[in-house]
Coordinates of C-alpha atoms and ligand atoms in Angstrom, one line a residue:
M22 CA 10.2 20.3 13.5
K23 CA 11.4 17.4 11.4
T24 CA 12.2 18.1 7.8
L25 CA 14.1 16.0 5.2
F26 CA 16.8 18.7 4.8
I27 CA 19.4 16.9 6.7
S28 CA 19.2 13.7 5.0
A29 CA 18.9 15.2 2.1
V30 CA 22.2 17.3 2.2
C31 CA 23.6 14.0 3.6
A32 CA 22.8 11.8 0.6
A33 CA 23.6 14.9 -1.6
S34 CA 27.3 15.6 0.1
L35 CA 28.0 11.8 -0.5
G36 CA 27.0 11.6 -3.6
I37 CA 27.1 7.7 -3.5
M38 CA 25.3 5.2 -1.6
A39 CA 25.2 7.3 1.7
A40 CA 25.9 4.2 3.8
G41 CA 27.3 5.9 6.7
C42 CA 24.4 8.5 6.7
G43 CA 22.7 8.5 9.7
G44 CA 22.4 4.9 10.5
A45 CA 23.0 1.5 9.6
H46 CA 22.8 0.8 6.0
K47 CA 20.8 -2.1 5.4
N48 CA 20.2 -2.5 1.6
T49 CA 23.5 -4.3 0.8
E50 CA 21.4 -6.5 -1.9
T51 CA 19.4 -3.9 -3.7
S52 CA 18.1 -3.9 -7.2
A53 CA 19.3 -0.5 -7.9
D54 CA 23.1 -0.2 -8.8
S55 CA 25.3 0.3 -5.8
A56 CA 27.1 3.0 -7.8
A57 CA 26.2 6.6 -7.8
T58 CA 23.1 6.3 -9.1
P59 CA 19.9 8.5 -8.4
A60 CA 18.2 5.7 -7.3
A61 CA 20.8 4.5 -5.0
A62 CA 21.0 7.7 -3.6
L63 CA 17.0 7.6 -2.8
L64 CA 17.2 4.4 -1.4
A65 CA 20.2 5.6 1.0
R66 CA 18.0 8.3 2.0
L67 CA 15.4 6.5 2.9
D68 CA 17.3 3.8 4.7
S69 CA 18.9 6.6 7.1
V70 CA 15.1 7.7 7.7
A71 CA 14.0 4.2 8.7
A72 CA 17.3 3.5 10.7
R73 CA 16.5 7.1 12.7
G74 CA 12.9 5.7 13.4
Q75 CA 11.6 8.3 11.5
V76 CA 9.0 7.8 8.7
V77 CA 8.4 10.1 5.6
F78 CA 4.8 11.4 5.2
G79 CA 3.2 11.3 1.4
H80 CA 0.2 12.3 -0.2
H81 CA -1.3 11.5 -3.6
D82 CA -1.8 14.2 -6.1
D83 CA -1.0 16.7 -3.4
T84 CA -0.4 19.7 -5.2
A85 CA -2.7 19.0 -8.2
Y86 CA -6.0 19.4 -6.5
G87 CA -7.7 19.4 -3.2
H88 CA -10.8 19.4 -1.7
D89 CA -12.6 22.5 -3.4
W90 CA -9.7 23.5 -5.7
Q91 CA -7.6 22.4 -8.8
Y92 CA -4.6 23.6 -10.4
E93 CA -3.7 26.6 -8.2
Q94 CA 0.1 27.1 -8.2
G95 CA 1.5 26.0 -4.8
R96 CA -1.8 24.8 -3.1
S97 CA -2.0 21.6 -1.0
D98 CA -4.5 20.5 1.3
V99 CA -1.8 19.2 3.5
L100 CA 0.1 22.6 3.4
E101 CA -3.1 24.3 4.6
T102 CA -3.6 22.1 7.3
A103 CA -0.3 20.9 8.4
G104 CA 1.4 24.1 7.5
E105 CA 4.2 22.1 5.6
Y106 CA 4.2 20.0 2.2
P107 CA 4.1 16.2 2.5
G108 CA 7.5 14.8 2.6
M109 CA 6.7 12.5 -0.3
M110 CA 4.3 13.0 -3.2
N111 CA 2.8 10.1 -5.2
W112 CA 1.7 10.7 -9.1
D113 CA -0.1 8.1 -11.1
L114 CA 0.9 7.4 -15.0
G115 CA -2.6 5.9 -16.0
L116 CA -3.2 6.7 -19.5
I117 CA 0.5 7.6 -20.5
E118 CA 0.3 4.0 -22.2
Y119 CA -2.2 5.8 -24.9
G120 CA 0.2 8.7 -25.4
D121 CA -2.7 11.0 -23.6
T122 CA -1.1 14.0 -22.1
A123 CA -3.1 14.0 -19.1
N124 CA -3.7 11.0 -16.8
L125 CA -6.7 8.9 -15.5
D126 CA -7.7 11.7 -13.1
G127 CA -7.0 14.5 -15.3
V128 CA -3.4 15.5 -14.1
P129 CA -1.5 16.9 -17.2
F130 CA 1.5 15.1 -17.6
D131 CA 3.6 18.1 -18.1
F132 CA 2.0 19.4 -14.9
M133 CA 2.9 16.5 -13.2
R134 CA 6.6 16.5 -14.2
E135 CA 7.0 20.3 -12.9
E136 CA 5.3 19.4 -9.6
I137 CA 7.8 16.5 -9.5
R138 CA 10.6 19.2 -10.1
S139 CA 9.3 21.5 -7.5
Q140 CA 8.8 18.7 -4.6
H141 CA 12.4 17.5 -5.3
A142 CA 13.7 21.2 -5.3
R143 CA 12.1 21.7 -1.6
G144 CA 13.8 18.4 -0.1
G145 CA 10.6 15.9 -0.8
I146 CA 10.2 12.7 -2.5
N147 CA 8.2 11.6 -5.1
G148 CA 6.7 8.3 -6.0
I149 CA 4.9 7.0 -9.2
S150 CA 2.0 4.6 -9.6
W151 CA 0.5 3.3 -12.6
H152 CA -3.0 2.4 -13.5
P153 CA -2.7 1.1 -17.1
R154 CA -5.8 0.2 -19.2
N155 CA -6.6 -3.4 -19.8
P156 CA -4.3 -4.2 -23.1
V157 CA -6.7 -6.8 -24.3
S158 CA -10.1 -5.1 -24.0
G159 CA -9.4 -1.4 -23.7
G160 CA -10.9 -1.4 -20.3
D161 CA -9.7 0.4 -17.5
S162 CA -7.0 -1.2 -14.8
W163 CA -10.4 -2.5 -13.1
D164 CA -11.6 -4.1 -16.0
T165 CA -11.2 -7.8 -15.4
S166 CA -13.6 -9.2 -17.8
V167 CA -10.9 -10.6 -19.8
S168 CA -7.3 -11.4 -18.6
P169 CA -4.4 -10.4 -20.9
M170 CA -1.7 -12.0 -18.7
A171 CA -1.2 -15.2 -20.4
E172 CA -0.6 -13.3 -23.7
A173 CA 1.0 -10.4 -22.1
V174 CA 4.2 -12.6 -20.9
Q175 CA 4.6 -14.3 -24.0
A176 CA 6.9 -12.8 -26.1
G177 CA 6.1 -12.4 -29.9
T178 CA 2.3 -11.8 -29.1
A179 CA 0.8 -8.7 -29.8
V180 CA -0.6 -8.0 -26.4
N181 CA 3.3 -8.7 -25.2
D182 CA 4.3 -6.1 -28.1
T183 CA 1.6 -3.5 -26.8
L184 CA 2.9 -3.9 -23.1
R185 CA 6.3 -3.5 -23.9
A186 CA 5.4 -0.2 -25.7
W187 CA 3.3 1.1 -22.9
I188 CA 5.9 0.1 -20.5
G189 CA 8.4 2.0 -22.4
R190 CA 6.3 5.2 -22.2
T191 CA 6.3 5.0 -18.9
A192 CA 10.1 5.1 -18.8
D193 CA 10.7 7.5 -20.7
F194 CA 8.3 9.8 -18.5
V195 CA 10.7 8.4 -15.5
L196 CA 14.0 9.4 -17.6
S197 CA 12.6 13.1 -18.4
L198 CA 12.4 13.7 -14.7
T199 CA 15.5 16.0 -14.1
D200 CA 16.3 18.9 -12.2
D201 CA 17.8 22.5 -13.1
S202 CA 20.9 20.8 -13.7
G203 CA 20.0 18.3 -16.2
A204 CA 20.5 15.6 -13.2
R205 CA 17.7 12.7 -12.9
I206 CA 15.3 13.1 -10.1
P207 CA 14.7 9.7 -8.2
V208 CA 11.4 8.2 -7.6
L209 CA 10.0 5.4 -5.9
L210 CA 8.2 3.2 -8.4
R211 CA 5.8 1.1 -7.5
P212 CA 3.9 -0.8 -10.5
W213 CA 1.3 -3.9 -10.4
H214 CA 0.2 -2.9 -7.1
E215 CA -2.3 -4.3 -5.0
H216 CA -1.7 -7.9 -6.8
T217 CA -3.1 -10.0 -3.8
G218 CA -6.3 -8.3 -4.7
S219 CA -8.4 -9.3 -7.8
W220 CA -9.7 -5.5 -8.9
F221 CA -6.9 -5.0 -11.1
W222 CA -6.2 -7.3 -14.3
W223 CA -3.0 -8.3 -13.2
G224 CA -4.4 -9.4 -9.6
N225 CA -4.4 -12.8 -7.8
D226 CA -7.4 -14.2 -9.8
H227 CA -6.4 -13.1 -12.9
C228 CA -2.8 -14.8 -13.4
T229 CA -0.6 -17.6 -12.0
P230 CA 2.5 -16.5 -9.7
E231 CA 4.7 -17.3 -12.8
Q232 CA 2.8 -14.8 -15.1
Y233 CA 2.6 -12.0 -12.3
K234 CA 6.3 -12.2 -11.9
A235 CA 7.2 -12.6 -15.6
L236 CA 5.2 -9.1 -15.7
W237 CA 7.8 -7.6 -13.2
H238 CA 10.6 -9.1 -15.0
L239 CA 9.3 -7.9 -18.1
T240 CA 8.8 -4.4 -16.9
R241 CA 12.4 -4.5 -15.7
E242 CA 13.9 -5.3 -18.7
V243 CA 12.1 -2.5 -20.6
F244 CA 13.3 -0.2 -18.0
D245 CA 16.8 -1.6 -17.8
A246 CA 17.1 -1.3 -22.3
R247 CA 16.3 2.4 -21.6
G248 CA 19.2 2.9 -18.8
V249 CA 16.4 4.2 -16.4
D250 CA 18.7 4.5 -13.4
N251 CA 16.4 7.0 -11.2
A252 CA 13.7 4.4 -10.4
V253 CA 13.5 2.8 -6.8
W254 CA 11.3 -0.5 -7.0
V255 CA 8.4 -0.8 -4.7
Y256 CA 6.9 -4.0 -4.4
S257 CA 3.1 -3.6 -2.9
P258 CA 1.0 -6.5 -2.2
D259 CA -2.5 -5.5 -0.2
R260 CA -4.2 -7.8 1.9
I261 CA -3.3 -11.5 2.4
A262 CA -4.7 -14.4 4.2
T263 CA -1.6 -15.8 4.8
P264 CA 1.8 -14.7 5.5
E265 CA 3.0 -17.0 2.6
E266 CA 0.9 -14.9 0.3
Y267 CA 3.1 -12.0 0.7
T268 CA 6.0 -13.7 -1.3
E269 CA 3.9 -16.1 -3.4
R270 CA 4.4 -13.5 -6.1
Y271 CA 7.6 -11.8 -5.2
P272 CA 9.7 -11.2 -8.1
G273 CA 12.8 -11.8 -6.6
D274 CA 15.5 -9.7 -4.6
E275 CA 17.3 -8.3 -7.9
Y276 CA 14.0 -7.0 -8.8
V277 CA 12.9 -4.9 -5.8
D278 CA 13.9 -2.3 -3.6
I279 CA 11.6 -1.9 -1.2
L280 CA 9.1 -4.0 0.7
G281 CA 5.6 -2.5 0.5
A282 CA 2.3 -2.7 1.8
D283 CA -1.3 -1.2 0.6
A284 CA -3.8 -1.7 3.0
Y285 CA -7.0 0.7 3.5
H286 CA -9.3 1.0 6.6
F287 CA -12.7 0.7 5.5
G288 CA -15.4 2.4 8.0
G289 CA -15.0 4.1 10.9
A290 CA -14.3 3.3 14.4
E291 CA -15.8 0.0 14.7
A292 CA -13.6 -1.5 11.6
A293 CA -10.3 0.3 13.2
D294 CA -9.3 -3.1 15.0
E295 CA -10.1 -5.0 11.8
F296 CA -7.6 -2.5 9.8
S297 CA -5.1 -2.4 12.3
A298 CA -4.9 -6.3 12.3
R299 CA -4.8 -6.6 8.7
V300 CA -2.0 -4.1 8.1
R301 CA 0.1 -5.4 11.0
M302 CA -0.2 -9.0 9.3
Q303 CA 1.0 -7.2 5.9
L304 CA 3.9 -5.4 7.7
D305 CA 4.8 -8.4 9.8
A306 CA 5.1 -10.6 6.0
A307 CA 7.3 -7.6 4.9
K308 CA 9.3 -7.3 8.0
A309 CA 10.0 -11.2 7.9
L310 CA 11.1 -10.5 4.6
S311 CA 13.5 -7.8 4.9
A312 CA 14.9 -9.8 8.0
S313 CA 16.3 -12.3 5.0
N314 CA 17.1 -9.7 2.4
G315 CA 17.8 -6.5 4.1
K316 CA 15.3 -4.4 2.3
I317 CA 13.7 -1.3 3.7
I318 CA 9.7 -1.6 4.3
A319 CA 7.1 0.9 3.5
L320 CA 3.2 1.3 4.0
S321 CA 3.1 2.3 0.4
E322 CA -0.6 2.9 0.2
T323 CA -3.1 3.6 3.2
G324 CA -6.2 5.9 4.3
S325 CA -9.5 6.4 5.7
E326 CA -11.6 7.7 3.2
G327 CA -13.6 10.9 4.6
L328 CA -11.7 10.3 7.7
P329 CA -15.0 9.4 9.6
M330 CA -12.7 9.1 12.9
A331 CA -11.4 12.6 13.6
D332 CA -8.2 11.3 15.3
W333 CA -7.5 8.7 12.7
Y334 CA -4.3 9.7 12.2
T335 CA -2.7 9.7 15.9
T336 CA -4.8 7.0 17.1
V337 CA -5.1 4.3 14.4
L338 CA -2.2 5.3 11.9
M339 CA 0.5 6.2 14.3
P340 CA 0.5 3.1 16.5
V341 CA 1.1 1.2 13.6
L342 CA 4.2 3.5 12.5
R343 CA 5.5 3.3 15.9
D344 CA 5.6 -0.8 15.9
Y345 CA 6.9 -0.9 12.4
P346 CA 10.1 0.3 10.9
V347 CA 8.6 1.8 7.7
A348 CA 10.6 4.2 5.9
Y349 CA 7.3 6.1 4.3
V350 CA 3.5 5.9 4.5
C351 CA 1.3 7.5 1.4
V352 CA -2.2 8.5 1.9
W353 CA -4.2 8.4 -1.2
R354 CA -5.6 11.9 -2.7
N355 CA -8.2 14.5 -1.9
A356 CA -10.4 14.5 -4.6
V357 CA -12.3 17.8 -5.9
D358 CA -15.6 17.1 -3.9
S359 CA -17.8 18.2 -6.5
V360 CA -16.3 15.6 -9.0
K361 CA -16.0 12.7 -6.4
P362 CA -17.6 13.6 -3.2
G363 CA -16.4 12.4 0.1
H364 CA -13.1 11.2 -1.3
F365 CA -10.1 12.5 0.6
Y366 CA -7.8 10.9 2.7
A367 CA -6.0 13.9 4.2
P368 CA -8.1 16.7 6.1
Y369 CA -8.7 20.4 4.3
A370 CA -8.7 23.2 6.3
G371 CA -11.9 23.4 8.3
H372 CA -12.3 19.8 8.8
P373 CA -12.6 18.4 12.0
A374 CA -9.6 15.9 11.6
T375 CA -7.1 19.1 11.1
A376 CA -6.0 19.5 14.6
D377 CA -5.4 15.6 15.1
F378 CA -3.7 15.6 11.6
K379 CA -1.3 18.6 12.7
A380 CA -0.5 16.7 15.9
F381 CA 0.4 13.8 13.6
T382 CA 2.4 15.7 11.4
D383 CA 4.1 17.8 14.1
D384 CA 5.4 14.6 16.1
E385 CA 9.3 14.4 15.8
K386 CA 8.7 10.8 14.0
I387 CA 7.1 12.2 10.9
L388 CA 9.1 13.9 7.9
M389 CA 7.7 16.8 5.9
A390 CA 9.2 18.6 3.0
G391 CA 10.3 21.3 5.4
F392 CA 9.0 24.1 2.9
N393 CA 9.6 26.7 6.1
D394 CA 13.0 25.8 6.8
Ligands
LIG411 C1 -8.9 5.5 -6.9 C2 -9.6 6.5 -6.8 C3 -10.1 6.5 -8.2 C4 -8.9 7.1 -9.3 C5 -8.0 5.8 -9.0 C6 -6.8 6.1 -9.9 O1 -8.4 5.0 -5.7 O2 -9.0 7.6 -6.4 O3 -11.2 8.0 -8.2 O4 -9.0 7.3 -10.3 O5 -7.7 5.6 -7.5 O6 -6.1 7.3 -9.2

C-alpha cells in the first residue's frame, strides 16, 4: 500500500519548500518562487517522491467519464480496477479560450474545478493540458493549414492580442482553483505540448525554435502578470530524432519546473521494443538536462490505446519507470466507448488487462491517491 498521504502531510506541515522532506532536494533552480507558494509545495512533494524512487500514477479525465459511463459522482475506471483513485488526474482546458463552458471533449469547466478540488482533498495531484484553437483559422489544435506563430509572438498584432487574451483565460481558471480554506490548489501546467511533432499548430514544422520559445515566454508573462503562484510548469516534447532535439526549443530554466516526455505505444507487442527505445531516448535527454539544472523529470503523457497487450502495465511501462527517476506518469483518457470506440488507456472493470493493472498499481513504487486510507 502506498499513498500520497505521507508526502502530503510532509509538504503541508513544512508549509515552505519542503527541502528536507523525504530526500535530497534537487530543485535549486526552479521557476517557481522559492518562497511558500502552492507551486513550490507541489514541486517539493514531487521531488520527495522521485527521491524515494516512487512514481505518481496519473489518468486524464479520470472522474469525468469512463468506458461506459459519464458524469456519475465518484466513479472512476481506475478506482473500479485498481481499487484506488489515481495519484494524479489530468484535465484539459481546450475551448476555455473561447469562453465556452465545457472543454473540447465536453467536460464542463465548473465540473472540472470541483473534481480538481476533490482530487486535492483526497491527497492527490492535478495536472492541466491545453488544446487551444488555431487563432488564425479558427480550426482546432490539429489545424496546421495556416501557421499563426509569427504573428502570435509579435507584439502589437491582432493575433498576439488574441493569444494574450486566451492565455489570460487559462490563467484565470488556474487562479480560480482554491480549496475549502480559500488557499490555491497547485497544478502541473503543461502548455504547448508535443512540440517536437508537427500535429499541433505550435509544432516543429510550423515555427522556428525562437518563435516556440517566445510563445512560452509570452505565456509565462501573462500568468506572472496575473500573480499565478500555483502553476508548476511542465515542458513535454514528444518524439525526438536526436538528443539535441529535446533542448532545441527549451524555453529556459527560469520558465520550466519539470522536464517531461510524451510518448505513446502505437500497436501491440510487435511495437513494444520500438516504443521502449523511443521513450528511453526521450527520458535520456530529459535526464541529461536534469543533470545540469537539477529539475524533476516525468513521463508526462503516455499509453497504449485499447491495451492490446493485457500485461502492458507491468511488462512495458514498469521497466521504463524502474530505469528512470520520473516523479509521475500520466496515461490518457478512457473515452466513452459509444462516442470514441476503443479509445482508452487504463482498463475498465472486466477488461483483460485489469489483473495486470492492479498488480502495477499495487506495486510499492506506484503512488495512488490513497482513497482508502
Ligand atoms: C486526443 C484524443 C481526442 C481528444 C484530445 C483532447 O488524444 O483523446 O479524442 O479530443 O486528445 O483531449
